[in-house]
Coordinates of C-alpha atoms in Angstrom, one line a residue:
Chain K
M1 CA 67.2 -65.1 -48.6
L2 CA 64.6 -67.9 -48.6
N3 CA 65.8 -71.5 -48.3
V4 CA 63.5 -74.5 -48.4
L5 CA 65.0 -77.7 -47.3
D6 CA 63.5 -81.2 -47.9
L7 CA 60.0 -79.9 -47.1
H8 CA 57.2 -82.5 -46.6
T9 CA 53.6 -81.2 -46.3
Y10 CA 50.4 -83.3 -45.9
Y11 CA 46.7 -82.7 -46.2
G12 CA 45.5 -85.3 -43.8
D13 CA 47.0 -88.5 -45.1
S14 CA 47.7 -87.1 -48.5
H15 CA 51.4 -86.5 -49.0
V16 CA 51.5 -83.4 -51.2
L17 CA 55.0 -82.0 -50.9
Q18 CA 57.4 -84.9 -51.0
G19 CA 60.7 -83.2 -50.1
V20 CA 60.8 -79.8 -51.8
T21 CA 64.2 -78.2 -51.8
M22 CA 64.5 -74.8 -53.4
H23 CA 65.6 -71.2 -52.8
V24 CA 64.7 -67.7 -53.6
D25 CA 67.5 -65.2 -54.1
S26 CA 67.4 -61.7 -52.8
G27 CA 66.2 -59.1 -55.2
R28 CA 65.3 -61.5 -58.0
V29 CA 62.2 -63.0 -59.5
T30 CA 62.1 -66.7 -58.9
A31 CA 59.4 -68.8 -60.6
V32 CA 57.9 -72.1 -59.6
L33 CA 56.3 -73.8 -62.6
G34 CA 54.3 -77.0 -62.9
R35 CA 51.0 -78.4 -63.9
N36 CA 47.8 -78.3 -62.0
G37 CA 48.0 -80.4 -58.8
V38 CA 51.7 -80.8 -58.4
G39 CA 51.7 -79.0 -55.1
K40 CA 52.6 -75.4 -56.1
T41 CA 49.8 -73.8 -54.0
T42 CA 50.6 -76.1 -51.1
L43 CA 54.2 -74.9 -51.3
C44 CA 52.9 -71.3 -51.0
R45 CA 50.6 -72.3 -48.1
S46 CA 53.5 -73.9 -46.2
L47 CA 55.7 -70.9 -46.9
V48 CA 53.3 -68.4 -45.3
G49 CA 52.2 -70.8 -42.5
L50 CA 48.7 -71.7 -43.6
T51 CA 49.5 -75.4 -44.0
P52 CA 52.6 -75.9 -41.8
A53 CA 55.0 -78.6 -43.1
R54 CA 55.3 -81.8 -41.2
A55 CA 59.0 -82.2 -41.9
G56 CA 61.8 -80.1 -43.4
R57 CA 62.8 -76.5 -42.9
I58 CA 62.0 -73.1 -44.3
V59 CA 64.7 -70.5 -43.4
F60 CA 64.1 -66.9 -44.2
N61 CA 67.0 -64.5 -43.7
D62 CA 68.5 -66.8 -41.0
T63 CA 65.1 -67.1 -39.2
E64 CA 63.5 -70.5 -39.2
I65 CA 59.8 -69.9 -40.1
T66 CA 58.7 -73.5 -40.7
R67 CA 56.3 -73.6 -37.8
L68 CA 55.5 -70.0 -37.2
P69 CA 51.8 -69.0 -37.4
P70 CA 50.8 -67.0 -40.5
H71 CA 50.5 -63.6 -38.8
Q72 CA 54.1 -63.8 -37.5
I73 CA 55.4 -64.8 -40.9
C74 CA 53.5 -61.8 -42.3
G75 CA 55.2 -59.7 -39.7
L76 CA 58.6 -60.8 -41.1
R77 CA 57.4 -59.0 -44.3
I78 CA 56.5 -62.0 -46.4
S79 CA 53.3 -61.2 -48.2
L80 CA 51.0 -63.5 -50.1
V81 CA 49.0 -62.8 -53.2
P82 CA 46.8 -65.9 -53.0
Q83 CA 45.4 -68.1 -55.7
G84 CA 41.8 -67.1 -56.4
R85 CA 42.3 -63.6 -55.0
R86 CA 40.6 -64.3 -51.6
I87 CA 39.2 -60.8 -51.3
F88 CA 37.3 -60.1 -48.1
R89 CA 33.8 -59.7 -49.4
S90 CA 32.5 -57.4 -46.7
L91 CA 35.5 -55.1 -46.5
T92 CA 35.9 -52.0 -48.6
V93 CA 39.0 -51.5 -50.7
E94 CA 40.1 -48.9 -48.1
E95 CA 39.6 -51.4 -45.3
H96 CA 41.6 -54.1 -47.1
L97 CA 44.6 -51.7 -47.3
A98 CA 44.1 -50.5 -43.7
I99 CA 44.2 -53.9 -42.0
A100 CA 47.0 -55.2 -44.2
G101 CA 49.1 -52.0 -43.9
R102 CA 49.0 -51.4 -40.2
T103 CA 49.1 -54.9 -38.8
R104 CA 52.4 -56.5 -38.0
G105 CA 53.2 -59.8 -36.4
S106 CA 54.1 -59.6 -32.8
L107 CA 57.6 -61.0 -33.3
A108 CA 58.9 -58.6 -35.8
G109 CA 56.5 -55.7 -35.0
V110 CA 58.5 -54.0 -32.3
S111 CA 61.8 -53.7 -34.2
E112 CA 60.3 -53.1 -37.6
K113 CA 57.8 -50.4 -36.9
R114 CA 60.6 -48.0 -36.1
E115 CA 62.4 -48.7 -39.3
H116 CA 61.2 -46.1 -41.8
R117 CA 62.6 -47.3 -45.0
P118 CA 60.9 -45.9 -48.1
G119 CA 58.4 -48.4 -49.3
W120 CA 54.9 -49.2 -50.0
D121 CA 52.0 -47.5 -48.2
V122 CA 48.4 -46.8 -49.1
R123 CA 49.2 -43.7 -51.0
K124 CA 51.8 -45.4 -53.3
V125 CA 49.4 -48.2 -53.8
Y126 CA 46.7 -45.8 -55.0
D127 CA 49.2 -44.2 -57.3
V128 CA 50.0 -47.5 -58.9
F129 CA 46.4 -48.6 -59.0
P130 CA 44.3 -45.5 -59.7
R131 CA 41.3 -47.8 -60.3
L132 CA 41.4 -48.9 -56.7
S133 CA 41.5 -45.3 -55.5
E134 CA 38.3 -44.7 -57.5
R135 CA 36.7 -47.7 -55.9
R136 CA 38.0 -47.2 -52.4
G137 CA 34.6 -47.1 -50.8
H138 CA 33.3 -50.3 -52.6
R139 CA 33.1 -53.6 -50.9
G140 CA 35.1 -56.6 -52.0
D141 CA 32.1 -58.4 -53.5
E142 CA 31.3 -55.4 -55.6
L143 CA 34.6 -55.4 -57.5
S144 CA 35.2 -57.0 -60.9
G145 CA 37.6 -59.9 -61.3
G146 CA 40.4 -57.7 -62.5
E147 CA 39.9 -55.2 -59.7
Q148 CA 39.9 -58.0 -57.2
Q149 CA 43.2 -59.2 -58.5
M150 CA 44.7 -55.6 -58.3
L151 CA 43.4 -55.4 -54.7
A152 CA 44.9 -58.8 -53.9
I153 CA 48.3 -57.5 -55.1
A154 CA 47.7 -54.1 -53.4
R155 CA 46.8 -55.8 -50.1
A156 CA 50.1 -57.7 -50.2
L157 CA 52.1 -54.6 -51.1
V158 CA 50.8 -52.2 -48.4
A159 CA 52.5 -54.5 -45.9
N160 CA 55.7 -53.4 -47.6
P161 CA 57.0 -56.9 -48.2
V162 CA 60.6 -58.0 -48.5
L163 CA 59.4 -61.2 -50.2
L164 CA 56.3 -61.3 -52.2
V165 CA 54.8 -64.7 -52.8
M166 CA 52.4 -64.6 -55.8
D167 CA 50.3 -67.7 -56.4
E168 CA 49.0 -67.6 -60.0
P169 CA 48.5 -63.8 -60.2
T170 CA 47.6 -64.0 -63.9
E171 CA 44.9 -66.6 -63.5
G172 CA 41.8 -65.6 -65.3
L173 CA 43.1 -62.1 -66.3
A174 CA 42.7 -60.5 -69.7
P175 CA 46.0 -60.4 -71.7
M176 CA 46.3 -56.6 -71.2
L177 CA 46.1 -57.1 -67.4
V178 CA 48.6 -59.9 -67.6
A179 CA 51.0 -57.5 -69.2
E180 CA 50.3 -55.0 -66.4
V181 CA 51.1 -57.6 -63.8
G182 CA 54.4 -58.4 -65.6
K183 CA 55.3 -54.8 -65.6
L184 CA 54.6 -54.4 -61.9
I185 CA 56.7 -57.4 -61.0
R186 CA 59.6 -56.0 -62.9
R187 CA 59.1 -52.7 -61.1
L188 CA 59.0 -54.3 -57.7
K189 CA 62.2 -56.2 -58.6
D190 CA 63.9 -52.9 -59.5
E191 CA 62.9 -51.5 -56.2
G192 CA 64.6 -54.4 -54.4
T193 CA 61.6 -56.7 -53.6
S194 CA 62.2 -60.4 -53.9
I195 CA 59.5 -62.3 -55.6
L196 CA 58.4 -65.9 -55.7
L197 CA 56.1 -66.3 -58.7
V198 CA 54.1 -69.5 -58.9
E199 CA 52.6 -70.0 -62.3
Q200 CA 50.9 -72.4 -64.6
N201 CA 51.3 -69.8 -67.4
A202 CA 54.8 -71.0 -68.3
S203 CA 55.5 -68.4 -71.1
F204 CA 54.6 -65.6 -68.7
A205 CA 56.8 -66.9 -66.0
V206 CA 59.7 -67.6 -68.3
K207 CA 59.5 -64.0 -69.6
T208 CA 59.3 -62.5 -66.1
A209 CA 61.6 -64.7 -63.9
D210 CA 65.3 -64.6 -63.4
Y211 CA 65.4 -68.2 -62.1
V212 CA 63.0 -71.1 -62.6
H213 CA 62.1 -74.2 -60.5
V214 CA 59.9 -76.8 -62.2
M215 CA 57.7 -78.9 -59.9
S216 CA 56.2 -82.3 -60.5
K217 CA 54.4 -84.6 -58.0
G218 CA 55.5 -82.7 -54.9
R219 CA 59.2 -82.3 -55.9
I220 CA 61.4 -79.9 -57.7
V221 CA 62.5 -81.7 -60.8
H222 CA 64.5 -79.0 -62.5
S223 CA 66.1 -75.7 -61.6
S224 CA 67.8 -73.3 -64.0
E225 CA 67.9 -70.0 -65.7
P226 CA 64.7 -69.5 -67.8
A227 CA 66.6 -69.6 -71.1
A228 CA 68.1 -73.0 -70.2
L229 CA 64.7 -74.3 -69.3
W230 CA 63.1 -73.0 -72.5
A231 CA 65.9 -74.7 -74.5
N232 CA 65.3 -78.0 -72.8
G233 CA 62.5 -79.5 -74.9
D234 CA 62.1 -82.6 -72.7
I235 CA 61.4 -80.7 -69.5
R236 CA 59.0 -78.5 -71.4
T237 CA 56.9 -81.2 -72.8
Q238 CA 57.2 -83.6 -69.9
F239 CA 56.5 -81.3 -67.0
L240 CA 54.9 -78.1 -68.3
G241 CA 52.9 -79.4 -71.3
V242 CA 52.6 -77.2 -74.3
P243 CA 52.4 -73.6 -73.0
R244 CA 48.9 -72.6 -73.4
V245 CA 46.6 -69.7 -72.8
D246 CA 44.3 -70.2 -69.9
P247 CA 40.6 -70.1 -70.7
P248 CA 39.1 -66.7 -69.9
V249 CA 36.7 -68.2 -67.3
A250 CA 38.0 -68.2 -63.7
R251 CA 38.0 -71.7 -62.4
D252 CA 37.0 -71.0 -58.9
Chain V
M1 CA -5.8 -51.1 -28.4
I2 CA -4.0 -50.4 -25.1
Y3 CA -3.6 -54.1 -24.6
I4 CA -1.9 -54.5 -28.0
I5 CA 0.4 -51.6 -27.4
T6 CA 1.4 -53.0 -24.1
Q7 CA 2.0 -56.4 -25.6
F8 CA 4.0 -54.7 -28.3
L9 CA 6.2 -52.9 -25.8
N10 CA 6.6 -56.2 -23.8
G11 CA 7.7 -57.8 -27.1
L12 CA 10.3 -55.1 -27.6
F13 CA 11.6 -55.6 -24.1
S14 CA 12.0 -59.4 -24.8
A15 CA 13.7 -58.4 -28.1
A16 CA 16.1 -56.1 -26.2
L17 CA 17.2 -58.9 -23.9
L18 CA 17.4 -61.4 -26.7
F19 CA 19.5 -59.1 -28.7
L20 CA 22.1 -58.8 -25.9
I21 CA 22.3 -62.5 -25.7
A22 CA 22.0 -63.5 -29.3
G23 CA 24.4 -60.8 -30.4
G24 CA 27.3 -62.6 -28.7
L25 CA 26.1 -65.9 -29.9
T26 CA 26.1 -64.8 -33.5
L27 CA 29.5 -63.1 -33.3
V28 CA 31.1 -66.2 -31.8
F29 CA 29.6 -68.3 -34.6
G30 CA 30.7 -65.8 -37.3
V31 CA 34.4 -65.8 -36.2
M32 CA 34.9 -69.3 -34.8
R33 CA 32.2 -71.2 -36.7
I34 CA 31.1 -72.9 -33.5
V35 CA 27.7 -73.3 -32.0
N36 CA 28.3 -72.3 -28.4
I37 CA 26.1 -74.4 -26.2
A38 CA 27.6 -72.8 -23.1
H39 CA 26.3 -69.3 -24.1
G40 CA 23.2 -69.8 -21.9
S41 CA 25.6 -70.6 -19.0
F42 CA 27.4 -67.3 -19.4
Y43 CA 24.0 -65.6 -19.2
M44 CA 23.2 -67.6 -16.0
L45 CA 26.6 -67.0 -14.4
G46 CA 26.1 -63.3 -15.0
V47 CA 22.9 -63.2 -13.0
Y48 CA 24.4 -65.3 -10.2
V49 CA 27.6 -63.3 -9.9
A50 CA 25.7 -60.1 -9.9
Y51 CA 23.4 -61.5 -7.2
T52 CA 26.3 -62.4 -4.9
V53 CA 28.1 -59.1 -5.4
I54 CA 24.9 -57.0 -4.9
A55 CA 24.1 -58.9 -1.8
R56 CA 27.5 -58.1 -0.4
T57 CA 28.0 -54.5 -1.6
D58 CA 24.4 -53.3 -2.1
S59 CA 25.6 -51.8 -5.4
L60 CA 23.9 -52.6 -8.7
L61 CA 26.6 -51.0 -10.6
L62 CA 29.3 -53.0 -8.9
G63 CA 27.3 -56.2 -9.4
T64 CA 26.9 -55.5 -13.1
I65 CA 30.6 -54.7 -13.6
A66 CA 31.7 -57.7 -11.6
A67 CA 29.4 -60.0 -13.6
V68 CA 30.5 -58.7 -16.9
L69 CA 34.2 -58.8 -16.1
L70 CA 34.2 -62.1 -14.3
V71 CA 32.2 -63.9 -17.0
A72 CA 34.4 -62.4 -19.7
A73 CA 37.4 -63.8 -17.9
V74 CA 35.6 -67.2 -17.7
G75 CA 34.9 -67.1 -21.4
L76 CA 38.5 -66.2 -22.2
A77 CA 39.7 -69.1 -20.0
V78 CA 37.4 -71.5 -21.8
E79 CA 38.5 -70.3 -25.2
R80 CA 42.2 -70.1 -24.4
L81 CA 42.7 -73.2 -22.3
F82 CA 40.2 -75.6 -24.0
L83 CA 38.6 -74.5 -27.3
R84 CA 41.9 -73.3 -28.7
R85 CA 43.2 -76.9 -28.7
F86 CA 40.6 -77.8 -31.3
A87 CA 41.0 -74.7 -33.5
S88 CA 39.1 -75.0 -36.8
R89 CA 37.4 -78.2 -35.7
P90 CA 33.9 -77.1 -35.0
L91 CA 32.5 -80.4 -33.8
P92 CA 34.9 -81.1 -31.0
Q93 CA 34.6 -77.5 -30.0
M94 CA 30.8 -77.7 -29.9
M95 CA 30.9 -80.8 -27.8
M96 CA 33.3 -79.1 -25.4
T97 CA 30.9 -76.1 -25.0
M98 CA 28.2 -78.6 -24.3
G99 CA 30.3 -80.2 -21.6
F100 CA 31.0 -76.7 -20.1
A101 CA 27.3 -76.0 -20.1
L102 CA 26.7 -79.0 -17.9
V103 CA 29.7 -78.2 -15.7
F104 CA 28.6 -74.6 -15.2
R105 CA 25.0 -75.7 -14.5
D106 CA 26.1 -78.1 -11.7
A107 CA 28.7 -75.7 -10.4
A108 CA 26.0 -73.0 -10.1
F109 CA 23.7 -75.5 -8.3
M110 CA 26.5 -76.4 -5.9
I111 CA 27.5 -72.8 -5.2
W112 CA 24.2 -71.0 -5.2
G113 CA 21.7 -73.7 -4.6
G114 CA 18.5 -74.0 -6.6
D115 CA 16.3 -71.3 -5.0
P116 CA 14.9 -68.7 -7.4
F117 CA 15.6 -65.1 -6.8
T118 CA 15.3 -61.8 -8.6
L119 CA 17.8 -58.9 -8.7
P120 CA 16.7 -55.6 -7.2
Y121 CA 15.4 -52.8 -9.4
P122 CA 17.5 -49.7 -9.6
A123 CA 15.6 -47.3 -7.3
L124 CA 15.3 -44.6 -10.0
L125 CA 13.6 -47.0 -12.4
A126 CA 11.3 -48.8 -10.0
G127 CA 8.2 -46.9 -11.1
S128 CA 6.1 -46.8 -14.3
V129 CA 5.9 -44.4 -17.1
E130 CA 2.4 -43.2 -18.0
T131 CA 1.3 -41.7 -21.3
R132 CA -2.4 -41.3 -21.8
D133 CA -3.8 -44.7 -20.8
I134 CA -0.7 -46.7 -21.2
V135 CA 1.2 -47.7 -18.1
F136 CA 4.6 -49.3 -18.7
P137 CA 7.4 -50.1 -16.2
A138 CA 10.2 -47.6 -16.5
Y139 CA 12.8 -50.4 -16.0
R140 CA 11.7 -52.2 -19.1
L141 CA 12.0 -49.0 -21.2
F142 CA 15.4 -48.6 -19.7
V143 CA 16.5 -52.0 -20.8
M144 CA 15.2 -51.3 -24.3
L145 CA 17.3 -48.1 -24.4
V146 CA 20.4 -49.9 -23.1
A147 CA 20.1 -52.6 -25.7
A148 CA 19.7 -50.0 -28.4
V149 CA 22.8 -48.2 -27.2
V150 CA 24.7 -51.5 -27.1
G151 CA 23.5 -52.3 -30.6
L152 CA 24.6 -49.0 -31.9
L153 CA 28.1 -49.3 -30.3
L154 CA 28.5 -52.8 -31.7
W155 CA 27.5 -51.5 -35.2
V156 CA 30.0 -48.6 -35.0
L157 CA 32.7 -50.9 -33.8
N158 CA 32.0 -53.4 -36.5
E159 CA 31.6 -51.1 -39.5
H160 CA 33.7 -48.1 -38.7
T161 CA 36.8 -49.1 -36.8
L162 CA 40.0 -50.9 -37.7
I163 CA 39.2 -53.6 -35.1
G164 CA 35.8 -54.1 -36.8
A165 CA 37.4 -54.4 -40.2
K166 CA 39.8 -57.1 -38.8
L167 CA 36.9 -58.8 -37.2
R168 CA 34.9 -58.9 -40.5
A169 CA 38.0 -60.0 -42.4
T170 CA 38.3 -62.9 -40.0
V171 CA 34.6 -63.8 -40.5
D172 CA 34.9 -63.5 -44.3
D173 CA 38.1 -65.6 -44.6
P174 CA 40.0 -66.6 -41.5
E175 CA 43.0 -68.0 -43.4
M176 CA 43.5 -65.0 -45.5
A177 CA 43.0 -62.8 -42.5
A178 CA 45.9 -64.7 -40.8
A179 CA 48.1 -64.3 -43.9
T180 CA 47.3 -60.6 -43.9
G181 CA 48.8 -60.3 -40.4
I182 CA 45.8 -60.7 -38.2
N183 CA 46.3 -62.8 -35.1
V184 CA 43.2 -64.9 -35.6
A185 CA 43.6 -66.7 -32.3
L186 CA 43.6 -63.4 -30.5
V187 CA 40.5 -62.3 -32.4
S188 CA 38.8 -65.5 -31.5
G189 CA 39.6 -65.3 -27.8
G190 CA 38.5 -61.6 -27.7
V191 CA 35.2 -62.3 -29.5
F192 CA 34.5 -65.3 -27.3
A193 CA 35.1 -63.3 -24.1
A194 CA 33.1 -60.4 -25.5
G195 CA 30.2 -62.7 -26.4
A196 CA 30.3 -64.2 -22.9
A197 CA 30.3 -60.7 -21.4
L198 CA 27.4 -59.6 -23.5
A199 CA 25.4 -62.6 -22.4
A200 CA 26.2 -61.9 -18.7
F201 CA 25.2 -58.3 -19.2
G202 CA 21.9 -59.4 -20.8
G203 CA 21.3 -61.7 -17.7
V204 CA 21.9 -58.8 -15.3
M205 CA 19.6 -56.5 -17.3
G206 CA 16.9 -59.1 -17.3
G207 CA 17.6 -60.0 -13.7
P208 CA 15.1 -57.8 -11.9
I209 CA 12.3 -59.3 -14.0
L210 CA 13.4 -62.8 -15.0
G211 CA 15.7 -63.4 -12.1
G212 CA 17.8 -66.4 -11.5
Y213 CA 16.8 -70.0 -11.0
A214 CA 18.1 -73.5 -11.7
G215 CA 17.7 -74.3 -15.3
M216 CA 17.6 -70.7 -16.6
D217 CA 20.6 -71.3 -18.8
L218 CA 18.9 -73.9 -21.0
D219 CA 15.5 -72.1 -20.9
L220 CA 16.9 -69.2 -22.8
L221 CA 19.2 -71.0 -25.2
P222 CA 16.5 -72.2 -27.7
L223 CA 15.1 -68.7 -28.0
A224 CA 18.6 -67.3 -28.7
F225 CA 19.2 -70.0 -31.3
V226 CA 15.9 -69.2 -33.0
V227 CA 17.0 -65.5 -33.2
V228 CA 20.3 -66.4 -34.7
I229 CA 18.9 -68.9 -37.2
I230 CA 16.2 -66.5 -38.4
G231 CA 18.7 -63.6 -38.6
G232 CA 21.5 -65.6 -40.2
M233 CA 24.4 -67.0 -38.3
G234 CA 27.3 -64.5 -38.0
S235 CA 25.2 -61.4 -38.8
L236 CA 24.8 -58.7 -36.2
K237 CA 22.0 -57.0 -38.2
G238 CA 20.4 -60.5 -38.4
A239 CA 20.5 -60.8 -34.6
L240 CA 18.8 -57.4 -34.3
V241 CA 16.0 -58.2 -36.8
G242 CA 15.7 -61.7 -35.5
S243 CA 15.4 -60.5 -31.9
I244 CA 12.7 -58.1 -32.7
A245 CA 10.8 -60.7 -34.7
V246 CA 11.1 -63.4 -32.0
G247 CA 10.4 -61.0 -29.2
L248 CA 7.2 -59.8 -30.8
I249 CA 6.0 -63.1 -32.1
D250 CA 6.7 -64.9 -28.8
N251 CA 4.9 -62.2 -26.8
F252 CA 1.8 -62.0 -29.0
G253 CA 1.8 -65.8 -29.4
K254 CA 1.8 -66.3 -25.7
A255 CA -0.8 -63.6 -25.1
L256 CA -3.2 -64.6 -27.9
V257 CA -2.9 -68.3 -28.2
P258 CA -0.9 -69.5 -25.2
E259 CA -1.5 -73.2 -25.9
L260 CA 0.4 -72.8 -29.2
S261 CA 3.3 -70.8 -27.9
Y262 CA 6.0 -73.2 -29.1
F263 CA 4.3 -73.4 -32.5
T264 CA 4.2 -69.6 -32.9
L265 CA 7.8 -69.5 -31.8
F266 CA 9.3 -72.1 -34.1
A267 CA 6.9 -71.7 -37.1
P268 CA 8.5 -68.5 -38.3
M269 CA 11.9 -70.1 -38.1
V270 CA 10.8 -73.0 -40.2
I271 CA 9.3 -70.6 -42.8
V272 CA 12.4 -68.5 -42.9
L273 CA 14.6 -71.5 -43.3
A274 CA 12.4 -72.9 -46.1
I275 CA 12.7 -69.7 -48.0
K276 CA 16.2 -68.7 -47.1
P277 CA 18.2 -71.5 -45.6
T278 CA 21.0 -69.2 -44.5
G279 CA 18.7 -66.9 -42.5
L280 CA 17.7 -63.4 -43.4
Y281 CA 21.2 -61.9 -43.5
G282 CA 23.3 -65.0 -43.4
R283 CA 25.7 -66.1 -46.1
G284 CA 26.0 -69.4 -47.9

């Protein structure tokens, strides 16, 4: 459903993605693993249009989206759960869900609005995250870190995505909440949502994903089923380091 | 006592005009992160367009509507055709608005000449209101009322509508707003045009008193900037509080110690900046 072909992305002169080729299969959880600074977040940013790639192609269900602006990519039902949550500080929980739920990119908007397939809306999001329902009148900057992460996921879900891109959704979360996120990902998969899970937390990703890409220095260096990756000691030590638990302090 | 009350009301009148002008300036900054040097030009163009239309049609209402719509269109054109090319690059954008300020100033000089004029008063509001011993021009009260209504409308729009939520999301985090499906370019264009329209409206409202003259665009800009800096860039509430503060301080300063009028205007700004560098309601 998503094919990335020889993608090159720069920040100014800095060549971050140096020819990434990878794919996400429909209805599966695909993980991208790698150490800090190998370009995982840049890959997410290029996918959703925030840092357009300078060369290469991104094809989503036969549509080339490489150079589309972010709101149009969002309109094609690709949603992002960004690293660091990026909650709007002055918006209430309810407003977050309202702007994310009702807006559609102009390209896809016309055809997709009519299509009433069962999916995520505000009510379902509140069912899954009762805590957000309790806090619906609170502003983004009044929420706890865990609540903000739930809201970041909820904000992506109300757009009813076909592909959910999650950039380190477990970062800085307590173990119990990490387990919750894992459960939610499996549920989304069962409902037919495709997921791209970008993680530093290798053990979490390997447990959750159906397919794994390993990234190093702006390239994909290994792609396989998670079991095969886990069995490959060289890859594990060379590119992932020893799986570790992140410190409880959020880094941003 | 009467003198003080009259000065107080005059201060509020200045505050009302300043709010109409600074409100647009602060919104544009909040969404686009640019300091719009051409904002004073939109204010000036509003007065000139209204002047021309009123002279032809004899209708204040038509003049006001024409000024607001035409200046909004000019603002939209400036944003779409020029500023958009430098999206997310505040310095080139600011230089460009500065260039436009000079272009508009010379264009106005060529089209309308440099003679000063004032706009006519609405006939209904030409007189004064008297309570006890205080006599105050009805038109000035009207402008205060209009500014209050505009402020209220902006507040409702910003805090209680979906458009307002999208606007605030764009101010908070433009990238994430785009990734959430908001067309940030459209929001920027809309806000820039609305800011220009507000400035033009402020110019027309002040027209019967302040009128139009060569150089009016850059006379007003420093005051509007002081308002926005005191209130906090990007904050509507800040623009309101800043306008009232600057309006009152400027009036009392000029009335009581006219030789220090620039000092009394800029000293509060310096004090606010020293204590809270982001302004009263600004964010880091």
